[in-house]
CSV table of C-alpha atoms in Angstrom, one decimal:
chain,number,residue,atom,x,y,z
B,689,MET,CA,0.0,-0.4,0.3
B,690,SER,CA,0.7,2.9,-0.8
B,691,GLU,CA,1.3,6.4,1.5
B,692,ARG,CA,0.9,10.2,0.7
B,693,PHE,CA,2.6,13.1,1.6
B,694,THR,CA,-0.5,15.0,3.1
B,695,ALA,CA,-1.2,11.8,5.1
B,696,VAL,CA,2.0,11.8,6.7
B,697,PRO,CA,1.5,14.8,9.4
B,698,GLY,CA,1.0,14.6,13.1
B,699,ARG,CA,1.7,11.4,12.9
B,700,ARG,CA,2.7,9.7,15.5
B,701,VAL,CA,6.7,8.8,16.3
B,702,VAL,CA,7.4,5.0,18.9
B,703,SER,CA,10.3,4.2,20.3
B,704,ARG,CA,10.1,-0.1,19.6
B,705,THR,CA,12.5,-0.5,22.3
B,706,SER,CA,10.5,1.5,25.1
B,707,ALA,CA,7.6,1.6,23.5
B,708,GLU,CA,7.2,5.6,23.9
B,709,GLU,CA,6.1,8.1,22.2
B,710,LEU,CA,8.3,10.6,21.1
B,711,GLY,CA,6.3,13.0,18.6
B,712,ASN,CA,4.8,13.6,15.6
B,713,LEU,CA,6.0,13.9,12.6
B,714,SER,CA,5.8,17.2,10.5
B,715,HIS,CA,7.5,17.4,7.3
B,716,VAL,CA,9.3,14.6,4.9
B,717,VAL,CA,12.4,15.2,3.7
B,718,VAL,CA,13.7,13.3,0.3
B,719,ASP,CA,17.1,13.5,-1.3
B,720,VAL,CA,16.1,13.6,-4.7
B,721,LYS,CA,19.1,11.8,-6.1
B,722,ARG,CA,17.9,8.8,-5.1
B,723,ARG,CA,14.8,9.3,-5.5
B,724,GLN,CA,13.6,8.3,-1.7
B,725,VAL,CA,12.5,9.6,1.9
B,726,ALA,CA,16.6,11.0,3.6
B,727,SER,CA,14.6,10.5,7.1
B,728,LEU,CA,11.4,12.1,8.8
B,729,VAL,CA,11.7,15.7,10.6
B,730,LEU,CA,9.5,15.8,14.2
B,731,GLY,CA,8.7,19.1,15.8
B,732,LYS,CA,9.0,22.1,14.7
B,733,GLY,CA,11.4,25.0,14.3
B,734,ARG,CA,14.6,25.2,16.1
B,735,LYS,CA,13.6,22.4,18.3
B,736,ALA,CA,12.8,20.0,15.9
B,737,LEU,CA,14.7,16.7,15.0
B,738,LEU,CA,15.6,14.1,12.3
B,739,ILE,CA,15.4,10.5,11.8
B,740,ASP,CA,17.2,9.1,8.9
B,741,TRP,CA,14.7,6.5,6.8
B,742,ASP,CA,17.6,3.7,7.5
B,743,GLN,CA,16.6,3.7,11.8
B,744,VAL,CA,12.3,4.0,10.9
B,745,SER,CA,12.1,-0.5,11.4
B,746,GLY,CA,8.3,0.5,10.9
B,747,PHE,CA,5.9,3.1,9.3
B,748,GLY,CA,2.4,1.8,9.9
B,749,PRO,CA,-1.4,3.7,9.1
B,750,ASP,CA,-1.3,4.5,13.0
B,751,ALA,CA,2.1,4.8,13.9
B,752,VAL,CA,6.4,5.2,12.6
B,753,MET,CA,8.3,2.6,14.9
B,754,VAL,CA,11.6,3.1,15.3
B,755,ALA,CA,14.2,1.5,16.4
B,756,HIS,CA,16.1,3.4,19.1
B,757,ASP,CA,14.7,6.7,20.9
B,758,THR,CA,18.6,8.2,19.8
B,759,ALA,CA,18.0,7.2,16.5
B,760,LEU,CA,16.6,11.4,16.8
B,761,HIS,CA,19.0,13.9,16.1
B,762,PRO,CA,18.1,17.7,16.1
B,763,ALA,CA,19.4,19.1,12.4
B,764,GLY,CA,22.8,19.5,11.7
B,765,ASP,CA,24.4,21.4,9.0
B,766,ASP,CA,22.4,24.3,6.1
B,767,ARG,CA,20.7,21.0,3.8
B,768,GLU,CA,19.3,19.6,7.7
B,769,HIS,CA,17.6,23.3,9.5
B,770,ALA,CA,16.1,24.4,5.7
B,771,ALA,CA,15.1,20.9,5.9
B,772,ALA,CA,13.1,21.3,9.7
B,773,ASP,CA,11.6,24.5,9.0
B,774,GLY,CA,9.7,23.0,6.3
B,775,LYS,CA,12.1,25.2,3.2
B,776,LEU,CA,12.5,21.4,0.7
B,777,ASP,CA,8.5,20.7,1.1
B,778,LEU,CA,8.1,18.8,-1.8
B,779,THR,CA,3.9,19.2,-1.2
B,780,GLY,CA,3.1,22.8,-1.8
B,781,LYS,CA,6.3,24.1,-4.6
B,782,ARG,CA,5.8,25.1,-7.9
B,783,ALA,CA,7.1,22.5,-10.0
B,784,LEU,CA,8.8,23.8,-13.2
B,785,SER,CA,10.1,22.0,-16.3
B,786,ASP,CA,13.6,21.2,-16.9
B,787,MET,CA,12.5,22.9,-20.5
B,788,GLY,CA,11.8,26.0,-17.8
B,789,ASN,CA,8.1,25.6,-18.4
B,790,ASP,CA,5.4,25.8,-15.3
B,791,LEU,CA,4.3,23.1,-14.2
B,792,GLY,CA,1.1,23.7,-11.3
B,793,THR,CA,1.7,23.3,-8.0
B,794,ILE,CA,2.7,19.6,-6.8
B,795,THR,CA,-0.2,18.4,-3.9
B,796,ASP,CA,1.1,15.5,-3.1
B,797,VAL,CA,4.1,12.6,-3.5
B,798,VAL,CA,3.3,9.5,-3.2
B,799,PHE,CA,6.1,6.8,-1.6
B,800,ASP,CA,6.0,2.8,-0.3
B,801,PRO,CA,6.3,2.9,2.9
B,802,ASP,CA,8.6,-0.2,3.0
B,803,THR,CA,12.0,1.3,1.0
B,804,GLY,CA,11.2,4.8,1.6
B,805,ALA,CA,11.1,4.8,-2.8
B,806,ILE,CA,9.4,7.6,-3.9
B,807,GLU,CA,6.5,6.4,-6.4
B,808,SER,CA,5.1,9.7,-8.5
B,809,LEU,CA,4.7,13.5,-7.3
B,810,VAL,CA,1.5,14.4,-8.1
B,811,ILE,CA,0.4,18.0,-9.2
B,812,GLY,CA,-3.4,18.6,-9.7
B,813,ASP,CA,-4.4,16.2,-11.7
B,814,LEU,CA,-1.1,14.7,-13.3
B,815,GLU,CA,0.4,12.5,-12.3
B,816,GLN,CA,4.5,12.1,-12.7
B,817,PRO,CA,6.0,9.3,-11.9
B,818,ALA,CA,9.2,9.7,-9.9
B,819,ALA,CA,12.0,9.7,-12.0
B,820,SER,CA,11.8,12.9,-13.4
B,821,LEU,CA,12.6,14.4,-10.8
B,822,LEU,CA,15.6,16.4,-11.0
B,823,ALA,CA,15.8,18.5,-8.4
B,824,VAL,CA,13.7,20.4,-5.0
B,825,GLY,CA,15.0,23.8,-4.3
B,826,SER,CA,13.9,26.5,-2.8
B,827,PHE,CA,12.7,28.6,-6.0
B,828,ALA,CA,10.7,25.3,-6.9
B,829,VAL,CA,10.7,22.5,-8.1
B,830,ILE,CA,12.3,20.5,-11.3
B,831,LEU,CA,11.0,18.0,-14.3
B,832,ARG,CA,11.8,16.4,-17.0
B,833,ALA,CA,9.3,17.6,-19.0
B,834,PRO,CA,6.5,15.0,-20.1
B,835,ALA,CA,6.5,14.9,-23.6
B,836,GLU,CA,3.6,16.5,-25.4
Y,1472,MET,CA,3.3,24.7,-34.8
Y,1473,ARG,CA,5.9,26.2,-33.5
Y,1474,LEU,CA,5.3,27.5,-29.3
Y,1475,LEU,CA,7.1,31.9,-29.5
Y,1476,VAL,CA,7.4,34.7,-27.7
Y,1477,THR,CA,8.6,37.9,-27.6
Y,1478,GLY,CA,11.4,39.1,-26.5
Y,1479,SER,CA,10.2,41.6,-24.0
Y,1480,ALA,CA,7.8,38.6,-22.6
Y,1481,ILE,CA,11.8,37.0,-21.8
Y,1482,ARG,CA,13.3,39.7,-19.9
Y,1483,GLY,CA,12.2,39.5,-16.4
Y,1484,LEU,CA,12.2,35.5,-16.4
Y,1485,PRO,CA,13.6,34.2,-13.4
Y,1486,VAL,CA,16.5,32.0,-15.1
Y,1487,VAL,CA,16.8,28.5,-12.7
Y,1488,THR,CA,19.5,26.4,-12.2
Y,1489,ILE,CA,18.2,22.6,-13.3
Y,1490,ALA,CA,21.1,21.0,-10.5
Y,1491,ASP,CA,19.5,22.6,-7.1
Y,1492,GLY,CA,16.0,24.6,-8.6
Y,1493,GLU,CA,17.9,27.9,-7.4
Y,1494,ASP,CA,16.8,31.1,-9.5
Y,1495,VAL,CA,20.0,32.8,-9.9
Y,1496,ALA,CA,19.3,35.5,-11.8
Y,1497,GLU,CA,16.8,36.7,-13.7
Y,1498,VAL,CA,17.0,37.8,-17.6
Y,1499,ARG,CA,17.6,41.9,-17.4
Y,1500,ASP,CA,17.7,42.0,-22.0
Y,1501,LEU,CA,18.3,39.6,-25.1
Y,1502,ILE,CA,22.1,40.4,-26.8
Y,1503,TYR,CA,20.9,39.8,-30.6
Y,1504,SER,CA,22.8,39.2,-33.8
Y,1505,PRO,CA,20.8,39.9,-36.7
Y,1506,GLU,CA,23.2,38.1,-39.1
Y,1507,ALA,CA,23.0,34.9,-36.8
Y,1508,GLY,CA,19.4,35.4,-36.9
Y,1509,ARG,CA,19.9,34.4,-33.3
Y,1510,VAL,CA,19.5,35.2,-29.8
Y,1511,VAL,CA,23.5,34.2,-27.8
Y,1512,GLY,CA,23.2,35.6,-24.7
Y,1513,LEU,CA,21.5,37.8,-22.0
Y,1514,THR,CA,22.0,40.0,-19.7
Y,1515,LEU,CA,21.4,39.7,-16.3
Y,1516,ASN,CA,19.9,41.1,-13.5
Y,1517,LYS,CA,20.1,40.5,-9.5
Y,1518,ARG,CA,16.8,38.4,-8.5
Y,1519,GLY,CA,14.5,40.5,-5.9
Y,1520,PHE,CA,13.3,43.9,-5.3
Y,1521,LEU,CA,16.2,46.9,-6.0
Y,1522,SER,CA,18.2,44.4,-6.9
Y,1523,GLY,CA,20.6,45.6,-9.2
Y,1524,ARG,CA,23.2,44.2,-12.8
Y,1525,ARG,CA,24.4,41.1,-12.4
Y,1526,ARG,CA,27.7,41.8,-14.0
Y,1527,GLU,CA,27.6,38.4,-16.2
Y,1528,VAL,CA,26.6,36.7,-18.5
Y,1529,LEU,CA,24.6,33.8,-19.9
Y,1530,PRO,CA,25.9,32.6,-23.4
Y,1531,ALA,CA,23.0,30.6,-26.0
Y,1532,GLU,CA,25.6,28.3,-25.6
Y,1533,THR,CA,24.6,27.6,-22.2
Y,1534,ILE,CA,21.2,27.8,-21.9
Y,1535,HIS,CA,19.7,24.5,-21.2
Y,1536,ALA,CA,16.7,26.0,-22.7
Y,1537,ILE,CA,13.8,29.2,-22.7
Y,1538,GLY,CA,11.2,28.3,-21.3
Y,1539,ARG,CA,7.0,30.6,-20.9
Y,1540,ASN,CA,8.0,31.1,-17.3
Y,1541,ALA,CA,11.9,30.9,-16.4
Y,1542,VAL,CA,15.0,30.1,-18.8
Y,1543,MET,CA,16.4,26.9,-17.6
Y,1544,VAL,CA,20.8,26.4,-16.9
Y,1545,ASP,CA,22.2,23.7,-15.9
Y,1546,ASP,CA,23.6,25.1,-12.9
Y,1547,GLU,CA,25.1,28.5,-11.7
Y,1548,THR,CA,28.6,28.2,-13.4
Y,1549,SER,CA,26.9,28.6,-16.2
Y,1550,LEU,CA,26.7,32.6,-16.0
Y,1551,ILE,CA,30.2,34.2,-16.4
Y,1552,HIS,CA,32.3,36.1,-16.4
Y,1553,PRO,CA,31.7,39.1,-19.6
Y,1554,HIS,CA,36.2,39.0,-19.8
Y,1555,ASP,CA,34.7,34.1,-19.8
Y,1556,ALA,CA,32.2,35.1,-22.4
Y,1557,PRO,CA,32.8,34.9,-26.1
Y,1558,ALA,CA,33.1,39.2,-28.0
Y,1559,ASP,CA,30.1,38.9,-29.7
Y,1560,VAL,CA,28.5,38.4,-26.1
Y,1561,ALA,CA,30.9,40.4,-24.2
Y,1562,ALA,CA,31.0,43.7,-26.7
Y,1563,PRO,CA,28.3,43.4,-28.9
Y,1564,PRO,CA,29.6,45.1,-32.4
Y,1565,SER,CA,27.5,48.8,-31.9
Y,1566,GLY,CA,24.3,49.2,-34.8
Y,1567,ARG,CA,22.9,45.6,-33.3
Y,1568,ASP,CA,19.5,47.1,-32.3
Y,1569,VAL,CA,17.6,45.8,-34.8
Y,1570,THR,CA,14.2,47.6,-33.2
Y,1571,GLY,CA,12.9,50.1,-35.4
Y,1572,ASN,CA,14.5,48.7,-38.5
Y,1573,GLU,CA,12.5,49.5,-41.7
Y,1574,VAL,CA,11.3,46.3,-43.2
Y,1575,LEU,CA,11.8,46.1,-46.7
Y,1576,THR,CA,10.9,42.9,-49.3
Y,1577,GLU,CA,12.8,42.3,-52.3
Y,1578,GLY,CA,10.1,43.7,-54.4
Y,1579,GLY,CA,10.3,47.3,-52.5
Y,1580,GLU,CA,7.7,46.9,-50.1
Y,1581,SER,CA,8.0,48.7,-46.6
Y,1582,LEU,CA,6.4,45.8,-44.7
Y,1583,GLY,CA,6.2,48.9,-41.2
Y,1584,GLN,CA,8.8,49.0,-38.6
Y,1585,VAL,CA,10.6,46.0,-36.0
Y,1586,LYS,CA,9.7,46.3,-31.8
Y,1587,ASP,CA,10.7,43.3,-30.8
Y,1588,VAL,CA,12.3,39.3,-31.7
Y,1589,VAL,CA,10.1,36.7,-31.6
Y,1590,VAL,CA,11.8,33.8,-30.0
Y,1591,LEU,CA,11.1,29.7,-30.6
Y,1592,VAL,CA,9.6,28.1,-27.0
Y,1593,GLY,CA,12.1,25.8,-26.1
Y,1594,SER,CA,15.3,26.6,-27.4
Y,1595,ASN,CA,18.5,28.2,-26.5
Y,1596,GLY,CA,17.4,31.7,-28.2
Y,1597,GLU,CA,16.6,30.6,-32.1
Y,1598,VAL,CA,14.8,33.4,-33.5
Y,1599,VAL,CA,12.7,32.8,-35.6
Y,1600,GLY,CA,10.6,36.2,-36.7
Y,1601,TYR,CA,9.5,40.5,-35.7
Y,1602,GLU,CA,7.2,41.5,-34.4
Y,1603,ILE,CA,6.3,44.3,-36.3
Y,1604,GLU,CA,4.2,47.8,-36.8
Y,1605,THR,CA,2.4,47.9,-39.5
Y,1606,ALA,CA,1.9,51.2,-40.8
Y,1607,SER,CA,-1.2,51.0,-40.3
Y,1608,GLY,CA,-0.2,51.1,-37.0
Y,1609,LYS,CA,-1.1,48.2,-35.6
Y,1610,PRO,CA,0.8,44.8,-34.8
Y,1611,GLY,CA,2.0,41.9,-37.1
Y,1612,TYR,CA,4.7,39.2,-36.8
Y,1613,ILE,CA,6.7,38.0,-39.7
Y,1614,PRO,CA,9.1,35.0,-40.3
Y,1615,LEU,CA,12.5,35.0,-40.9
Y,1616,PRO,CA,14.8,33.3,-43.3
Y,1617,ALA,CA,18.1,32.1,-41.7
Y,1618,GLN,CA,20.1,34.7,-44.1
Y,1619,LEU,CA,19.0,38.2,-44.6
Y,1620,ALA,CA,21.1,41.8,-45.0
Y,1621,VAL,CA,21.3,44.1,-42.4
Y,1622,SER,CA,21.9,47.0,-42.4
Y,1623,GLY,CA,21.0,49.1,-39.2
Y,1624,THR,CA,18.2,50.9,-40.1
Y,1625,ALA,CA,16.4,48.3,-42.7
Y,1626,LEU,CA,16.9,44.7,-43.2
Y,1627,VAL,CA,15.0,43.1,-46.7
Y,1628,VAL,CA,13.7,39.9,-46.4
Y,1629,PRO,CA,12.1,38.0,-49.2
Y,1630,GLU,CA,9.0,39.4,-51.2
Y,1631,SER,CA,6.1,35.7,-49.8
Y,1632,THR,CA,7.8,37.4,-46.2
Y,1633,LYS,CA,4.4,39.6,-47.7
Y,1634,ASP,CA,1.8,36.4,-48.2
Y,1635,PHE,CA,3.1,35.5,-43.8
Y,1636,VAL,CA,2.5,38.5,-41.5
Y,1637,LYS,CA,0.7,37.2,-38.9
Y,1638,ASP,CA,-1.6,39.4,-36.4
Y,1639,ASP,CA,-0.5,37.1,-33.3
Y,1640,LEU,CA,2.6,34.4,-32.3
Y,1641,VAL,CA,-0.3,31.4,-32.4
Y,1642,GLY,CA,-0.6,32.6,-35.9
Y,1643,LEU,CA,3.3,32.7,-36.8
Y,1644,GLY,CA,3.6,28.5,-35.2
Y,1645,ALA,CA,1.5,27.5,-37.2
Y,1646,ALA,CA,3.2,29.9,-40.3
Y,1647,VAL,CA,7.0,29.1,-39.4
Y,1648,ASP,CA,8.0,26.3,-41.2
Y,1649,GLU,CA,5.3,26.7,-43.6
Y,1650,PHE,CA,7.6,29.6,-44.5
Y,1651,ARG,CA,10.8,27.8,-44.2
Y,1652,SER,CA,10.1,25.1,-46.6
Y,1653,ARG,CA,9.1,27.6,-48.9
Y,1654,LEU,CA,12.0,29.2,-49.0
Y,1655,GLY,CA,13.7,25.7,-49.3
Y,1656,ILE,CA,14.9,25.7,-44.9
Y,1657,ARG,CA,14.7,22.4,-43.4
């Protein structure tokens, strides 16, 4: 069953070892080159914490399970800070083709909760395969131009 | 059917990197070579309000595509110092501006005055026609052959151009290929 980015915010994050609730998801960070979920963000702003995808042991419909409480870490580099602030979110971002034409606004992202692989990008009524994703910047998401 | 855009619509477009989706500059002006029949480069402004000119230029060879909404480049290294740019981009010869030039057919008929260049969307600066102001004051659009005579005050176009004066860009987009095939270009 595929998951969607818009269904993720607010989902509980629970430690598998302590059964403690660690927080709620706010953002999903994407590794553009691998077209894969890179990490998940808990909370917002300066207090935000990140979990790398490989520390997620189960991405379920009711909770996201992580192996250890220690898997959470604060934002390190500039990119992680930008991600924690939601600046690199794909949803709500302008989609621009590599030919310089607006495609619309990204309304959702479909991914596989087992592997974290991005499957497709939803732009209104359009669904573009993840393979067309070229870059995510603060100005726009760049997609390889759909065949006309 | 070709998608076309006037030079004035390109001015102000953001210059966006394909590598990281950032708007690194915006188009200040087009550097047009009438002899080559193409845009050879773009001059640039910084992005944002009250932002001034950027010293760097964007040679056409490093433009991935001029689109309807943005000019796409691979990355910021495409923007280069004029010192490193080809001569016709770094220091365009004066008298290059075709705006205001009279368009004369080979038969000696005046079609009007040049207002702007018309660029092929998706190209890196291919100019396929001109926007003109006709004698009646109305705008018109004419296709261009690959080569034409330019003096700095007038330019001479094939007689058949007369049959291809269009009221709008859509009309010109539909006419460009037929015009060129009649002249035996491509």
